[in-house]
C-alpha positions as MATLAB code, in Angstrom:
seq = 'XXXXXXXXXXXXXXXXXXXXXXXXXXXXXXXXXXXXXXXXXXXXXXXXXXXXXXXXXXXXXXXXXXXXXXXXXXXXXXXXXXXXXXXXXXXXXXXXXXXXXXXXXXXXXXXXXXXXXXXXXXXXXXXXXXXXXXXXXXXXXXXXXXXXXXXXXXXXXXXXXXXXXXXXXXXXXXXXXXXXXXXXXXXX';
ca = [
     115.207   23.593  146.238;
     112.942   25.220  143.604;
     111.900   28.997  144.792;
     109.083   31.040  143.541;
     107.282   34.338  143.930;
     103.626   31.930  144.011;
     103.099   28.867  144.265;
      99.446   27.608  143.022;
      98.079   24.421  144.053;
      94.968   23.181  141.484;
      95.450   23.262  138.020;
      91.939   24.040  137.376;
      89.864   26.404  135.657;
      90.581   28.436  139.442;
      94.170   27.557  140.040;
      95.223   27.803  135.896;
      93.495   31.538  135.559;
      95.077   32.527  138.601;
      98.346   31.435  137.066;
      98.225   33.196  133.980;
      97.054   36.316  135.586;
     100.015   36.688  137.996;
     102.683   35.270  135.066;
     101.437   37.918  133.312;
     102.209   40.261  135.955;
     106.114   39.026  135.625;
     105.592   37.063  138.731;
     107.706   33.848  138.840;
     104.598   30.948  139.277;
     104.149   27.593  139.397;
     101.569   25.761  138.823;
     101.204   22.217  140.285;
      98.292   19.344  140.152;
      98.204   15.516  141.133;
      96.520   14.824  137.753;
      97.767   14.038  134.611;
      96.448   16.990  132.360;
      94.700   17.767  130.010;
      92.223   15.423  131.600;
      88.774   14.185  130.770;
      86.359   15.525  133.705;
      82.675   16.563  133.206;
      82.388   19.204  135.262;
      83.185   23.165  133.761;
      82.527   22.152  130.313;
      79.605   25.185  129.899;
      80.381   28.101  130.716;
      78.011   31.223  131.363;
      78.190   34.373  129.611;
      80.169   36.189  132.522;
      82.876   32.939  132.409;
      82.651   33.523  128.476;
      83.582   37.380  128.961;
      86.322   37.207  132.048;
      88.025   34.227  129.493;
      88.002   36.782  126.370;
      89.439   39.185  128.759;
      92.188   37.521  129.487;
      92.492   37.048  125.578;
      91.589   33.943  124.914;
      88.477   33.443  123.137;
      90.325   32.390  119.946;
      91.951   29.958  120.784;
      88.387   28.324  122.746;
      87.350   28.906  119.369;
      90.181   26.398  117.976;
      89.577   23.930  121.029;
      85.906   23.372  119.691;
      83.904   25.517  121.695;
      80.278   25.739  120.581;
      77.928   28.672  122.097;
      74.735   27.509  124.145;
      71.691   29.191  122.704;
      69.323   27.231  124.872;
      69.401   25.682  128.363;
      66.515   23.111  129.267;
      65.974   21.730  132.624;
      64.297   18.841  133.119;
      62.641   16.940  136.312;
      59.598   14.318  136.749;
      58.481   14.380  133.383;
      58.458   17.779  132.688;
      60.518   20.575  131.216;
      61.274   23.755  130.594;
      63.746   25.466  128.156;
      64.977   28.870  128.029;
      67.091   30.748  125.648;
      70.982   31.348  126.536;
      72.837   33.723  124.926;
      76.729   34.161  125.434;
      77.432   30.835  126.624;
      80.345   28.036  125.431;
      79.950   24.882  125.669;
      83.672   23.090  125.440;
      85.439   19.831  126.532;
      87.110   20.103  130.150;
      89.698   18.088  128.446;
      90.726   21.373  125.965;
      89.356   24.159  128.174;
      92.190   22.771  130.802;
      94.641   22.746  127.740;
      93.735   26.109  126.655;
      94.678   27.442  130.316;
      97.677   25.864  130.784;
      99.122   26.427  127.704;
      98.664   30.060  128.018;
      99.678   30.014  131.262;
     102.862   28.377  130.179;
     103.265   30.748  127.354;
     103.150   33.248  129.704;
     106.176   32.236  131.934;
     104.041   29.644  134.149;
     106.184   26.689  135.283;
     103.762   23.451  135.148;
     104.106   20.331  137.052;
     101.224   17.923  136.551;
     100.815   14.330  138.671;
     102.684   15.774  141.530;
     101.387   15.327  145.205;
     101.982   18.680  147.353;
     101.777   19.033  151.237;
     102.112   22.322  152.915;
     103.208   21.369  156.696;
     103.749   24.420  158.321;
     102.273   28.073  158.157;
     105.346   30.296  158.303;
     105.565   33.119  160.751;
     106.131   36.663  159.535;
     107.829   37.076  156.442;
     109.050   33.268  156.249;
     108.702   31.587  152.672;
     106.077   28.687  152.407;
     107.978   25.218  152.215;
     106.035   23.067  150.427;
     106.816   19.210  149.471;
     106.107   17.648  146.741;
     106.166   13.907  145.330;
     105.835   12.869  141.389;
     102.929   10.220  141.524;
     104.377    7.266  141.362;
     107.496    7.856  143.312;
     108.850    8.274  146.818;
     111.370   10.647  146.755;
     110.138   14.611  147.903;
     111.356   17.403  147.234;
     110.851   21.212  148.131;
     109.245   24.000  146.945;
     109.761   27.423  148.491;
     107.184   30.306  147.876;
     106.609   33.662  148.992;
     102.723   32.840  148.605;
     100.614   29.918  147.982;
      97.204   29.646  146.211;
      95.502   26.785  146.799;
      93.292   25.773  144.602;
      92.559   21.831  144.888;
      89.275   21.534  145.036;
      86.969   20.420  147.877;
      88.251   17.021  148.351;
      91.490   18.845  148.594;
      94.275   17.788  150.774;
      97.547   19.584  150.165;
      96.695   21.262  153.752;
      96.083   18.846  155.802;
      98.797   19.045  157.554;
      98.354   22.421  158.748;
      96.635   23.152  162.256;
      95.780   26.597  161.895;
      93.641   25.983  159.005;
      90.302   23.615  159.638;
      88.846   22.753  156.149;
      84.880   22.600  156.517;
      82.966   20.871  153.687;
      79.441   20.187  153.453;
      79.024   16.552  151.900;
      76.292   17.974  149.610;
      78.556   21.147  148.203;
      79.072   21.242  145.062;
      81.695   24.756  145.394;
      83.757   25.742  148.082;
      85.421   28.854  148.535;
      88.003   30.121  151.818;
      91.267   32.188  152.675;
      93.651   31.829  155.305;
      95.507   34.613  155.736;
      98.751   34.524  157.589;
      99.941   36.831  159.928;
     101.628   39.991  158.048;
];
């Protein structure tokens, strides 16, 4: 059985910042996703000033440099025939393909372990000081086996199911939302 300080579930731009931050911290992380990554995906590709500034922060605006981000100097909207553009300033615009490599890596770099195309079910919310016990199946096969963690981030999106077995936790999601945010917090 595999045991770790955190683990994070989503290895998103979410679930991939949160585990470099905490690998940094000399936390023992890892980092787990049902894809195969990097991936193609449309979604995160431009990213606002305040994304921009929180990912130099964590140091890496050279290498989104070297992944082939572009900045945004204008946004235009458009709807029913008409338009209307504004200037950006501050913005990237970069593939989801290398912005998910760029977090990863670093991630990795930074002591992250990372497990991509791997199914993970949390069944049971520990009491007290328990450890998580989380299973976990490589796409594509049928054997399971365990991960132990003092904490686990999850971070799998909206269509989400890694908790699905759990009854203390009831997932609400509006079919229209496009972000979805929530904590459970155990009992301490």
């Amino acid at each position: 059985m595999n045991k770790v300080d955190v683990l994070v579930v989503g290895a998103g731009v979410a679930g991939a910042t949160a585990a470099l931050e905490l690998s940094r911290r000399s936390v023992s992380v890892m980092l787990l996703d049902r894809a195969t990554f990097p991936r193609h995906k449309v979604c995160g590709c431009c990213l606002n000033s305040d994304a921009v500034g929180a990912l130099c922060d964590m140091g890496l605006e050279s290498k989104l440099i070297e992944a082939g981000a572009r900045p945004i100097d204008r946004v235009t909207a458009a709807c029913q025939g008409r338009s209307v553009s504004l200037p950006s300033r501050g913005g990237l615009s970069v593939s989801r393909y290398a912005l998910d490599a760029v977090l990863i890596d670093a991630a990795k770099q930074a002591g992250c372990v990372f497990r991509d195309e791997t199914n993970a079910r949390i069944n049971k919310v520990p009491d007290g000081d328990q450890p998580v016990r989380v299973d976990c199946t490589v796409a594509g096969s049928s054997e399971t086996s365990t991960i132990e963690a003092g904490a686990v981030l999850v971070a799998d999106g909206l269509a989400g199911s890694c908790m699905a077995g759990i009854n203390v936790v009831k997932r609400v999601t509006h079919p229209e939302s496009l972000r979805g945010y929530g904590a459970h917090m155990g009992s301490a």
